Structures are given as C-alpha cells and as structure tokens.
Amino acid sequence: MCGIAGIVLKQVSLSIRESIAAMALAIKHRGPDGEGFILGTGEKTIPCLRSDSQQTFTKADLAYLPKVKLESPENNAFLAFAHRRLSIIDLSDSGHQPMCSPDEKTWITFNGEIYNYIELRKELQDAGFLFKSESDTEVILTAYRHWGTECVKKFNGMWAFCIYDSEKQICFASRDRLGVKPFYYVDTNNFFSFASEQKAFVKANLINANFSLTSAHEYLINGLIETGVDNFFEGVKELFPGNNLIYSIKDKTVKIQSYYKINITQKNEALSDNELIEKIEARLIDAVKLRLRSDVEVGACLSGGIDSSALCGIMHKVLNKSNYCFTSVFRNETFNEEHYADVVAKSIQAKYFKVEPTPADFLKELDSLVYSQDVPIWDTSTYAQFKVMELAKQHNIKVVIDGQGADELFGGYHHHYVAKWKNLMSAGKFAKAFNEVRSAGKTIKDPLSFYIKEKIKANTNVSKGQFPIFFTKEFINAGRINNSSTYFNTVNEQLLDDIEHSRLKSFLKCEDRCGMWHSVESRTPFSDDVELIDLMFSFNGNRKIKNGVSKYLLREATKNVLPAEVYNRYDKRGFETPMKKWLIPLKSLMIDEINTSGYNFVKPLNANAINLENQAQLKLLFKLFILGRWKKVFS
C-alpha cells in the first residue's frame, strides 16, 4: 500500500523535477517509509532520490535502487514517476519502487496488494522467470512481461499501478475491479499526469483548486460525488474500476479498456441453500487467509455488526491468536454498538481498543478530515472511520481488515428488501411478497409503511421542497434532479447498481482516504476478492434475504465464528455518529461561514428559516458548510 504519481510531458511546459517532487510530497502520508523517483530521457531511465533524502540502501545489485539525485540537471527528462512506500510485503531494499525489469525496459510504480502473488510467482518461475525480491510488485511487473495487459485478469487483490514500457513507448495503468485503490489522471495539451490523490495535482500546480458547477450541483442537490469520469476537481478524471488505461507516448493519446465487469448468472442457482452456504464459507475463509499475507501485523476494524464481526471471527480461527481490533463508540446514544463489539472482542480474546469521537474534536479536526478526503463529505460518520484508523496507527498497526462491501454483495440495506418485494410482485407471487414484507418487521420498523414511502421516493426527490431556502433558482435548474430512490427489478440488479454507480464506489474512497491519511492499509475481502464477488452474483439474489433477514447467506456462512448475540441481531449500524446532536450547536457557525463563502449560487441564509429538526435541511446546511471548508483547505 503506497502512493503513486507520474508525469509525461507532451512539450516542455513545466519543470518536471519540481512537479514530481511536489506530487510525492503531497501524498507522503500514503507512504512514510520510503520514497523513490525515476526520470525517463528517451535513451535511458534513471532511478533517483531527492537531494535531502535520508534513505540509504545496502544492496548494490538492484538496478532500480537510486544512485543519483532528482535535482541533477544533466538529464533532459520527459517522463517522471514517483512512489511513496508503506512497507508491508518484503520490507527490504528489494521492495523499493519504482521497480524495473532485469533489462530495465519496463518500470512500475504500484499501490495496493496482489494477494495471490505467491501462486503467480510460482507460475511465472515455472515459465522460466527469475525473481530478485519477495514482493508482489515484482510479480506484477513480471506478469506484464509474460502476459501483457491481460495480466490483470490473473490478479486477486486491490491495485492501482502504472508501468512505463520504454520499448513499446506506452504507459500502461490499471485499477482493481471494484475500485478499492484510487487512480486519477489529468490529460492536457502539455502533459499527461496521474496520482493516487487529487491533491497531488493541486500541490504541483498542475490544476487549480476549482470545482465545476456540475460537481457542486450533483453534491448539493443529488447527494452524489464523483460518480462519473469527471471529478470534483475541474480537469481531473478518474480511471474507473475494472479498467485499464494506455497512454501512447508517441501519439500522445489516452485509451481506456475494460477488463472486468460483474456478470449476473445462474451458474450456482441449482445449489441448495446449505450447499451455497458451504461454498460461501469456504471462499470467505480463503479470502481472509490471502489477506492475512503480510510481513507486518494485521489488525481489524470492529463495529459489532455482522460484517466486521464475521471477519474478526475468521481471522481468529485462521491465526489462532489474539489480534488487534479497533472500534469507535458513542456512549449514551441509542445506536451505540459498543456492547456488541465488546461481545465479539471477548469471544476472540482480542487486543481491543476503543475511541470515542466528540463534537469538539470533530470541529477541531474538520479541516484535516476534509483535506484527507480530497472531496466534500456527506455526514459526520466519515469522522468515526477517520478516528478508528488513527487509533490503529497509534498502536503501530499498518494493516487492518475491514468489512466494506458486504452489504452490496449479500443484501444488507433496506432498499434491497424493496427490490425483492418488487420482484416477487412482478412475478405474481403476491402472497409470498406479503409474507416477506410482514417478516421484515424484525429488521424494519413498520415495513409496509416503509415500502409505501420508498415507492413515493422512487418518483420524487424528497429534499426538493427545501432547495429554494438555500439555492438560487438558476442553480437548482442547472442540472438533473434525481429521485431519492431508484429500484430495479431484481435484488442482484439493485446490488450491482450500488456497486457500480453509487454507494460502494463512494464508501471505498472514504475507506482509502481515512486509512491512508494515517498510513494504514485497509484490506476489504468483500470488495476485492474476485472469486467471492463472482460467486455472489451466480444465483438468484432473492436468496440473499430470507424470512425478513438481510444478509441471510453471510449470517449462516459465518455462524460458527459469530457469538450468538451478534448472529441473532437484525438491526444495522456501522461507524455512525450522532450527527444531529453534534450539528445543532453549530448552526450559527455553519450559517455564518456559508454566508461569507462567496458562492453566488447560495442564497443569504436566515437562521430563523432553517429547522435542523428537518433532516433534509440539516443535510443541506451541513453540505454547504463542508463545501466552504473544502474551499478553505484547498485555496
């Protein structure tokens, strides 16, 4: 897990050395253990270090270890890569990046983990390749040399990397299947550039810290951020999950190629529930085993819900030892999950640590939180995850296992119930649909009323009536206004939309930024194990919700590692915060900051006209407040 950046000049338009150094410094938090650069002149590629670097190397036989200073003026470079290292696998000099092939014709800067790297190395060794390191980075580079761009289909893991192929005169970049690891790029008439975080472009003066009106409209009106190719920062694009990018140095063009897309099949529909549960259990255990491969200790995030509790239980079963677990608590709150987390921690004899975020700390650290995310946040729950990752760092844990993605695979949200009910009714199975609605009462308060409300939300934006309080008419009409809910005809189609277009994409960005701000790698088996993902879309999605119980298959597959009290709970929380309680005392502060933000699409706000007991108004006020803070930290 690291930070990556690169620049390829199309014409001499900037100081490439200064720019790449600034980019690397901007993402130092992603890799505090080391730094490396390469400069490409066309005739040769030179590994470099900054002149003020304190790094020393003991191995003399590795061509990719730096021997010259980045600032040396004698080489006229058109290409530069940077790497910030968080040492997790192969902690020696051999794991240094950017790394090259033995013939020095291909170079890589890589962020992520390829969990099946041991098996792939063996396959490549059998094909005649030799290795000088124990790192997964060298496996990627060798896999590219052997299989070309098709190599990514072999990988099980999370990744964002760029390979400079000097022979083919291309830069080949790739991003993992569901987008656990970030990859952003800027393509102008003067240069092509990429980075793990958008702030790297800002700090190198490659872009201005501006957002487009379209981005602001999507965030404020529709509650969406960076769902398309164009990003919140004007001029920045995102390489979508499951895609490769090829930049032709000769033609100065960018080409995007898809290498993976989830396919909904019925491959395993003939399996009984018990057979399916056994298959899921076996895959989960293997997925966790792979994600425990590390040369440093691995901990876990624990909320007390099914997802994180299951992973903690499997970790304990696999390792048979006490593991580090971290959670956030909110005592005296109705949604506090501390008790359930305590139960899990006790059952696995965890080294267990808690943090209790406070509104005072939230306000104090808000600017750092917003800066860490690169983009405005939706609510205060991001801060809870931010503090959990900080807690892990305080206990010298570099790697944590987390449950992000389970809801989107196994059907964990309330709107997944609606998709099942809708599917049953469309098939004329009204009695079965009614029984499913009624049995959902153990999870959803008054499920019939919930269903009616959701049907209404599917045809309107429930916040629309509040927009005129905050925004000018021109801004409201400047873009599309989405309905509050969108429902598909099947559960799996609904889950797929959550994965590809809305929820998971955003949650994974938050996961990455919160962890990497504190130099902590987050591993998410539910979001990056390709075998598990494909398995979960190989049968009728209605089976994921049974007798009113969400994530039925996950619950049953992990029953043997869950305490009974957690197995039998049906509510859903996560790292939540008491948002309304925190924000009501900040009402005057938020309004004052918004009124002085200078945004011409925002009306002057009157405190008497805003009621924070109204959830829609609370969220709109908060988002405007955060947008102002975003402007402050990036200006």
XYZ file of C-alpha atoms in Angstrom, residues 41-627:
587
model
C 15.015 10.672 -21.024
C 14.085 8.507 -24.000
C 17.551 6.973 -24.103
C 17.588 5.701 -20.526
C 15.539 5.620 -17.330
C 17.252 6.851 -14.187
C 16.216 5.957 -10.610
C 16.608 8.997 -8.361
C 16.305 10.288 -4.815
C 15.654 13.781 -3.572
C 18.864 15.515 -2.503
C 17.595 15.916 1.064
C 16.553 12.259 1.369
C 17.897 10.352 4.369
C 17.348 6.935 2.769
C 20.268 4.537 2.450
C 20.437 1.236 0.581
C 22.638 -1.780 1.215
C 22.002 -3.887 -1.895
C 24.223 -2.941 -4.824
C 22.921 -5.419 -7.408
C 19.457 -3.930 -7.938
C 19.243 -1.654 -10.981
C 16.221 0.193 -9.623
C 17.906 1.490 -6.457
C 18.664 5.243 -6.782
C 22.216 6.362 -7.405
C 21.680 9.994 -8.475
C 19.803 12.999 -7.144
C 16.455 14.004 -8.584
C 17.628 17.597 -8.897
C 20.640 16.741 -11.115
C 20.244 18.965 -14.197
C 22.255 16.961 -16.715
C 19.389 14.738 -17.854
C 16.630 16.191 -20.035
C 13.666 14.108 -18.859
C 10.251 13.936 -20.487
C 8.850 11.365 -18.014
C 8.891 11.112 -14.237
C 7.353 8.592 -11.825
C 7.174 8.873 -8.046
C 6.459 6.366 -5.313
C 5.784 6.743 -1.583
C 6.294 3.454 0.231
C 4.334 1.923 3.097
C 6.384 -1.205 3.755
C 4.150 -4.254 4.217
C 5.460 -7.068 1.992
C 9.243 -7.524 1.567
C 10.431 -4.804 3.928
C 13.963 -4.886 2.491
C 15.583 -2.693 -0.161
C 14.334 -5.216 -2.725
C 10.814 -3.826 -2.301
C 11.865 -0.307 -3.320
C 9.905 1.440 -6.065
C 9.748 2.447 -8.823
C 10.997 -1.020 -9.766
C 12.298 -2.245 -13.102
C 12.581 -5.479 -15.061
C 16.049 -7.083 -15.391
C 16.525 -5.496 -18.825
C 15.472 -2.087 -17.404
C 12.951 -1.631 -20.206
C 9.828 -1.688 -18.035
C 9.300 0.275 -14.812
C 6.418 0.228 -12.355
C 5.002 2.376 -9.576
C 2.346 0.414 -7.704
C -0.176 0.967 -4.914
C -2.067 -1.968 -3.412
C -1.688 -5.672 -2.750
C -1.871 -8.675 -5.067
C -2.871 -11.342 -2.566
C -2.259 -14.345 -4.828
C 1.267 -13.168 -5.653
C 2.872 -16.320 -4.213
C 0.908 -18.585 -6.543
C 1.546 -16.286 -9.516
C 5.277 -16.147 -8.775
C 5.399 -19.959 -8.833
C 3.560 -19.990 -12.181
C 5.989 -17.436 -13.612
C 9.021 -19.285 -12.237
C 7.757 -22.433 -13.944
C 7.673 -20.370 -17.154
C 11.366 -19.549 -16.698
C 11.335 -16.158 -14.969
C 13.720 -15.327 -12.115
C 12.959 -13.060 -9.169
C 15.185 -10.844 -7.046
C 12.630 -9.846 -4.402
C 9.810 -11.331 -2.336
C 7.443 -8.503 -3.296
C 4.149 -8.600 -5.146
C 5.383 -5.580 -7.134
C 7.918 -7.714 -8.990
C 5.184 -10.288 -9.664
C 3.053 -7.622 -11.394
C 5.981 -6.446 -13.491
C 6.921 -9.994 -14.484
C 3.291 -10.896 -15.182
C 3.095 -7.922 -17.554
C 6.238 -9.086 -19.351
C 4.761 -12.578 -19.733
C 1.053 -11.962 -20.363
C 0.975 -8.315 -21.425
C -2.027 -6.216 -20.437
C -4.054 -9.418 -19.904
C -2.033 -9.985 -16.717
C -4.556 -8.062 -14.605
C -7.141 -10.803 -15.129
C -4.836 -13.077 -13.113
C -4.728 -10.804 -10.067
C -6.758 -11.277 -6.898
C -6.452 -8.105 -4.873
C -6.579 -4.337 -4.902
C -4.357 -2.212 -7.089
C -3.606 0.966 -8.937
C -0.369 0.991 -10.884
C 1.366 2.452 -13.907
C 4.011 0.674 -15.967
C 6.352 2.579 -18.273
C 7.220 0.325 -21.199
C 10.118 2.093 -22.901
C 10.239 -0.425 -25.751
C 6.562 -0.039 -26.700
C 6.607 3.657 -25.753
C 3.470 3.407 -23.637
C 2.366 3.882 -20.071
C 0.070 1.040 -19.040
C -2.110 1.752 -15.989
C -4.722 -0.381 -14.279
C -7.204 -0.177 -11.406
C -8.712 -3.071 -9.453
C -12.138 -4.491 -10.212
C -14.344 -2.574 -7.758
C -12.112 0.445 -7.152
C -10.589 -0.169 -3.726
C -7.461 1.698 -4.804
C -7.701 5.142 -6.441
C -6.260 6.310 -9.762
C -6.780 9.853 -11.064
C -5.340 11.477 -14.151
C -5.073 14.813 -15.944
C -4.647 14.951 -19.713
C -3.866 18.346 -21.271
C -2.150 19.643 -24.401
C 1.055 19.956 -22.380
C 1.216 16.805 -20.258
C -0.368 13.588 -19.046
C -0.250 13.055 -15.282
C -1.600 10.542 -12.761
C -1.755 10.236 -8.974
C -3.336 8.367 -6.068
C -4.954 11.551 -4.786
C -6.137 14.712 -6.487
C -4.339 16.976 -4.045
C -1.094 15.910 -5.737
C -2.124 17.774 -8.907
C -3.029 20.859 -6.873
C 0.223 20.931 -4.902
C 2.247 20.568 -8.100
C 0.292 23.440 -9.701
C -0.885 21.153 -12.486
C -4.506 22.199 -11.870
C -6.314 24.930 -9.992
C -8.354 24.014 -6.912
C -11.687 24.700 -8.581
C -14.831 22.628 -8.771
C -17.296 22.699 -11.630
C -20.883 23.870 -11.226
C -21.966 20.385 -12.308
C -19.965 18.796 -9.479
C -21.443 21.186 -6.928
C -24.957 20.524 -8.220
C -24.524 16.751 -8.008
C -23.180 17.000 -4.453
C -25.666 19.513 -3.059
C -28.827 18.585 -4.952
C -28.448 14.860 -5.572
C -26.102 13.896 -2.749
C -23.657 12.352 -5.217
C -19.976 12.962 -5.649
C -17.586 11.710 -8.320
C -19.940 9.130 -9.795
C -18.830 9.931 -13.344
C -15.472 10.065 -15.102
C -15.090 13.795 -14.436
C -14.182 14.549 -10.860
C -14.919 17.167 -8.249
C -11.701 18.976 -9.130
C -12.123 20.595 -12.511
C -9.866 18.976 -15.103
C -9.316 15.708 -13.221
C -10.610 12.366 -14.450
C -10.895 9.047 -12.665
C -9.887 5.703 -14.116
C -12.978 3.638 -13.435
C -12.792 0.346 -11.530
C -12.178 -2.679 -13.726
C -10.464 -0.576 -16.395
C -7.006 -0.272 -17.891
C -5.508 2.892 -19.362
C -2.900 3.034 -22.094
C -1.137 6.318 -22.749
C 0.720 6.358 -26.068
C 3.857 8.453 -25.703
C 4.243 8.633 -29.482
C 0.638 9.576 -30.293
C 0.021 11.486 -27.018
C -3.359 9.806 -26.627
C -5.248 8.077 -23.813
C -7.136 4.838 -24.446
C -9.401 3.220 -21.844
C -10.125 -0.521 -21.925
C -12.488 -2.503 -19.691
C -11.105 -5.819 -18.443
C -13.778 -6.743 -15.868
C -17.473 -6.362 -15.328
C -19.684 -8.253 -12.900
C -21.928 -10.666 -14.762
C -25.197 -11.771 -13.193
C -25.545 -15.504 -13.901
C -27.462 -18.527 -12.627
C -24.374 -20.758 -12.524
C -24.949 -21.842 -8.909
C -28.732 -21.490 -8.746
C -29.201 -25.270 -8.643
C -27.321 -25.485 -5.333
C -29.400 -25.865 -2.191
C -29.129 -23.200 0.497
C -26.869 -25.457 2.568
C -24.602 -26.177 -0.400
C -24.412 -22.483 -1.225
C -23.651 -21.585 2.391
C -20.826 -24.147 2.495
C -19.387 -22.725 -0.723
C -19.546 -19.148 0.608
C -17.991 -20.170 3.929
C -15.062 -21.851 2.192
C -14.483 -18.864 -0.103
C -14.624 -16.392 2.793
C -12.038 -18.344 4.765
C -9.723 -18.483 1.737
C -10.254 -14.763 1.051
C -9.317 -13.829 4.611
C -6.306 -16.168 4.573
C -4.998 -14.420 1.460
C -5.489 -11.011 3.058
C -3.501 -12.021 6.111
C -0.358 -12.311 3.971
C 1.878 -9.606 5.349
C 5.324 -9.013 6.800
C 3.771 -6.748 9.454
C 0.972 -7.445 11.931
C -2.613 -7.287 10.675
C -5.435 -5.884 12.827
C -9.145 -5.372 12.199
C -11.864 -2.737 12.333
C -14.743 -3.951 14.513
C -18.137 -2.251 14.626
C -20.123 -5.060 16.249
C -22.193 -5.706 13.129
C -22.318 -8.965 11.180
C -19.729 -7.979 8.542
C -16.790 -6.925 10.701
C -17.619 -9.474 13.418
C -17.544 -12.293 10.863
C -14.146 -11.211 9.545
C -12.735 -10.902 13.072
C -14.040 -14.377 13.855
C -12.480 -15.860 10.722
C -9.170 -14.089 11.453
C -9.102 -15.613 14.919
C -9.935 -19.053 13.530
C -7.203 -18.847 10.881
C -4.448 -17.336 13.030
C -5.427 -18.943 16.347
C -4.086 -15.990 18.296
C -5.166 -12.730 19.865
C -5.490 -9.991 17.220
C -5.748 -6.215 17.399
C -9.290 -4.866 16.988
C -10.355 -1.213 16.846
C -13.767 0.391 17.203
C -15.490 3.732 17.738
C -18.102 4.142 20.462
C -20.773 6.722 21.259
C -21.880 6.188 24.811
C -25.360 7.333 25.852
C -26.539 7.154 22.239
C -29.338 4.888 21.030
C -27.224 3.475 18.197
C -24.085 2.790 20.228
C -22.741 -0.630 19.186
C -20.122 -0.868 21.915
C -21.842 -3.792 23.630
C -21.825 -5.977 20.512
C -18.218 -5.093 19.733
C -17.331 -5.986 23.336
C -19.013 -9.374 22.936
C -17.059 -10.135 19.753
C -13.745 -8.920 21.182
C -14.201 -11.102 24.249
C -15.111 -14.166 22.183
C -11.898 -13.934 20.145
C -9.722 -12.693 23.035
C -8.770 -9.605 21.047
C -6.300 -6.888 21.900
C -9.165 -4.448 21.877
C -9.065 -0.658 21.696
C -11.796 1.979 21.507
C -12.054 5.627 20.526
C -14.952 7.930 21.354
C -15.176 10.791 18.828
C -16.569 14.033 20.225
C -18.184 17.045 18.532
C -15.396 19.275 19.853
C -12.741 17.052 18.284
C -14.755 16.845 15.072
C -14.776 20.624 14.692
C -11.103 20.858 15.636
C -10.059 18.241 13.064
C -12.604 19.097 10.379
C -10.161 20.819 8.039
C -7.763 17.859 8.194
C -10.665 15.480 7.609
C -11.859 17.375 4.528
C -8.312 17.702 3.179
C -7.686 13.988 3.676
C -10.762 13.078 1.626
C -9.963 15.401 -1.318
C -13.699 15.945 -1.752
C -16.532 17.220 0.484
C -18.087 14.673 2.864
C -21.807 13.844 3.256
C -22.125 13.474 7.001
C -20.174 13.114 10.227
C -19.858 9.308 10.057
C -16.690 9.734 7.986
C -15.075 11.136 11.118
C -15.754 7.929 13.066
C -13.863 5.886 10.480
C -11.127 8.534 10.400
C -10.623 8.129 14.169
C -10.648 4.323 14.045
C -7.795 4.395 11.519
C -5.940 6.895 13.687
C -6.383 4.518 16.629
C -4.824 1.693 14.623
C -1.838 3.875 13.799
C -1.405 4.801 17.458
C -0.927 1.103 18.188
C 1.594 0.674 15.354
C -0.749 -1.357 13.168
C -0.152 -0.745 9.461
C -2.792 -3.133 8.089
C -6.434 -3.674 9.054
C -9.126 -5.987 7.717
C -12.471 -4.223 7.209
C -15.963 -5.311 6.170
C -16.684 -2.709 3.500
C -18.687 -4.181 0.642
C -20.603 -6.920 2.457
C -23.925 -5.080 2.224
C -23.534 -4.690 -1.532
C -22.699 -8.375 -2.045
C -25.078 -10.024 0.405
C -28.048 -7.607 0.512
C -27.722 -5.596 3.695
C -29.649 -2.368 3.088
C -33.347 -1.728 3.490
C -33.796 -0.863 -0.177
C -32.652 -4.383 -1.042
C -35.817 -5.653 0.638
C -37.853 -3.428 -1.667
C -36.124 -4.917 -4.718
C -37.076 -8.413 -3.560
C -40.682 -7.437 -2.804
C -40.941 -5.755 -6.193
C -39.513 -8.825 -7.917
C -41.972 -11.170 -6.218
C -44.947 -8.980 -7.058
C -43.806 -8.625 -10.685
C -43.815 -12.419 -10.865
C -47.358 -12.537 -9.485
C -46.230 -14.067 -6.172
C -48.326 -11.698 -4.067
C -48.837 -13.992 -1.070
C -45.105 -14.656 -0.828
C -44.376 -10.944 -1.203
C -46.834 -10.127 1.593
C -45.215 -12.706 3.878
C -41.772 -11.260 3.126
C -42.969 -7.727 3.903
C -44.534 -8.872 7.159
C -41.482 -10.886 8.263
C -39.203 -7.886 7.616
C -40.631 -6.342 10.788
C -37.775 -7.845 12.791
C -35.411 -5.530 10.879
C -37.545 -2.655 9.540
C -39.978 -0.756 11.726
C -43.429 -0.943 10.091
C -42.197 -2.435 6.775
C -45.457 -1.786 4.912
C -45.266 1.958 5.625
C -41.593 1.841 4.700
C -42.451 0.250 1.355
C -45.064 2.908 0.576
C -42.620 5.706 1.460
C -39.938 4.149 -0.725
C -42.351 3.951 -3.661
C -43.001 7.679 -3.230
C -39.260 8.424 -3.038
C -38.740 6.487 -6.259
C -40.812 9.125 -8.060
C -39.530 12.321 -6.465
C -36.623 13.985 -4.678
C -37.839 14.342 -1.094
C -35.460 17.252 -0.439
C -36.702 19.237 -3.437
C -39.038 21.406 -1.374
C -36.099 22.593 0.736
C -33.889 23.697 -2.170
C -35.379 27.230 -2.543
C -34.386 28.015 1.059
C -30.716 27.503 0.209
C -30.122 27.906 -3.526
C -30.886 30.267 -6.364
C -33.437 29.160 -8.928
C -30.745 29.142 -11.616
C -28.603 26.712 -9.612
C -31.496 24.377 -8.819
C -32.306 24.150 -12.531
C -28.661 23.915 -13.632
C -28.629 20.121 -13.721
C -30.646 16.985 -13.282
C -32.562 16.321 -10.075
C -32.557 12.637 -9.202
C -35.338 10.823 -7.427
C -34.431 9.954 -3.850
C -34.547 6.224 -4.611
C -34.158 4.056 -7.692
C -35.360 0.471 -7.719
C -34.504 -2.354 -10.076
C -36.421 -5.488 -10.981
C -34.177 -7.922 -9.134
C -32.062 -7.896 -5.982
C -28.856 -8.583 -7.910
C -29.523 -5.699 -10.312
C -30.062 -3.444 -7.286
C -26.825 -4.644 -5.701
C -24.948 -4.164 -8.959
C -26.133 -0.558 -9.157
C -24.968 0.015 -5.578
C -21.544 -1.354 -6.505
C -21.021 0.324 -9.855
C -22.793 3.654 -9.603
C -23.476 4.815 -6.083
C -22.806 3.516 -2.612
C -19.771 1.260 -2.683
C -17.746 3.475 -5.005
C -18.046 6.340 -2.519
C -17.546 4.183 0.580
C -14.331 2.711 -0.795
C -12.939 6.180 -1.481
C -13.648 7.116 2.121
C -12.081 3.846 3.307
C -8.899 4.521 1.360
C -8.556 8.184 2.370
C -9.260 7.628 6.077
C -6.786 4.784 6.254
C -4.011 6.243 4.149
C -4.147 9.641 5.861
C -2.931 7.729 8.913
C -0.624 5.458 6.870
C -2.847 2.429 7.467
C -3.706 -0.063 4.725
C -7.295 -1.266 4.746
C -7.979 -4.692 3.263
C -11.556 -5.409 2.225
C -12.266 -9.067 1.348
C -15.873 -8.320 0.389
C -14.751 -5.701 -2.148
C -11.675 -7.148 -3.813
C -11.860 -10.950 -3.790
C -12.860 -11.704 -7.369
C -13.877 -15.295 -6.631
C -16.225 -14.199 -3.846
C -17.692 -11.402 -5.974
C -18.361 -13.693 -8.929
C -19.835 -16.345 -6.622
C -22.296 -13.893 -5.080
C -23.738 -12.989 -8.484
C -24.128 -16.576 -9.690
C -27.595 -17.304 -8.248
C -30.965 -15.630 -7.691
C -30.445 -12.583 -5.471
C -33.754 -13.160 -3.683
C -31.973 -15.898 -1.737
C -29.808 -13.295 -0.004
C -32.809 -12.101 2.029
C -34.879 -14.822 3.691
C -37.800 -14.656 6.107
C -37.161 -10.960 6.656
C -33.474 -11.474 7.466
C -30.950 -9.464 5.441
C -27.561 -10.952 4.542
C -29.040 -14.363 5.311
C -26.300 -16.276 3.469
C -23.462 -14.348 5.129
C -25.057 -14.822 8.532
C -25.339 -18.592 8.018
C -21.901 -18.964 6.399
C -20.211 -17.336 9.409
C -22.491 -18.699 12.127
C -19.697 -20.814 13.597
C -17.444 -17.806 14.241
C -20.121 -15.370 15.458
C -21.227 -15.015 19.081
C -24.914 -15.953 19.352
C -25.832 -12.433 20.432
C -24.365 -10.975 17.236
C -25.701 -13.733 14.996
C -29.223 -13.086 16.301
C -29.215 -9.292 15.920
C -31.083 -7.835 12.962
C -30.504 -4.082 13.181
C -27.868 -2.338 11.069
C -25.455 0.370 12.199
C -21.762 0.693 11.302
C -19.472 3.539 12.350
C -22.285 6.062 12.829
C -22.207 9.374 14.692
C -24.938 11.410 16.413
C -24.987 13.885 13.523
C -27.996 15.988 14.542
C -26.836 16.240 18.154
C -23.408 17.386 17.003
C -24.600 19.906 14.431
C -27.436 21.752 16.170
C -24.991 23.658 18.453
C -23.001 24.595 15.325
C -25.974 26.097 13.495
C -24.890 29.744 13.833
C -21.278 28.924 12.946
C -22.330 26.994 9.846
C -24.683 29.736 8.643
C -22.070 32.457 9.218
C -19.431 30.549 7.247
C -21.856 29.795 4.418
C -22.962 33.427 4.181
C -19.337 34.543 3.823
C -18.259 31.763 1.442
C -18.808 33.875 -1.662
C -20.734 31.227 -3.586
C -23.093 33.075 -5.928
C -25.486 30.134 -6.184
C -26.267 30.193 -2.447
C -28.924 32.500 -1.047
C -28.224 34.533 2.104
C -29.320 32.176 4.874
C -31.587 33.198 7.742
C -31.239 31.142 10.920
C -34.935 31.540 11.701
C -35.889 29.960 8.367
C -33.806 26.832 8.923
C -35.048 23.996 11.107
C -32.395 21.403 11.892
C -35.048 19.012 13.163
C -35.868 18.693 9.466
C -33.424 16.058 8.213
C -33.335 17.410 4.656
C -32.488 20.916 5.880
C -29.881 19.538 8.284
C -28.101 17.667 5.493
C -28.234 20.583 3.051
C -26.844 23.011 5.625
C -24.065 20.590 6.515
C -23.075 20.016 2.885
C -22.902 23.752 2.218
C -20.812 24.193 5.361
C -18.427 21.442 4.235
C -18.196 22.912 0.729
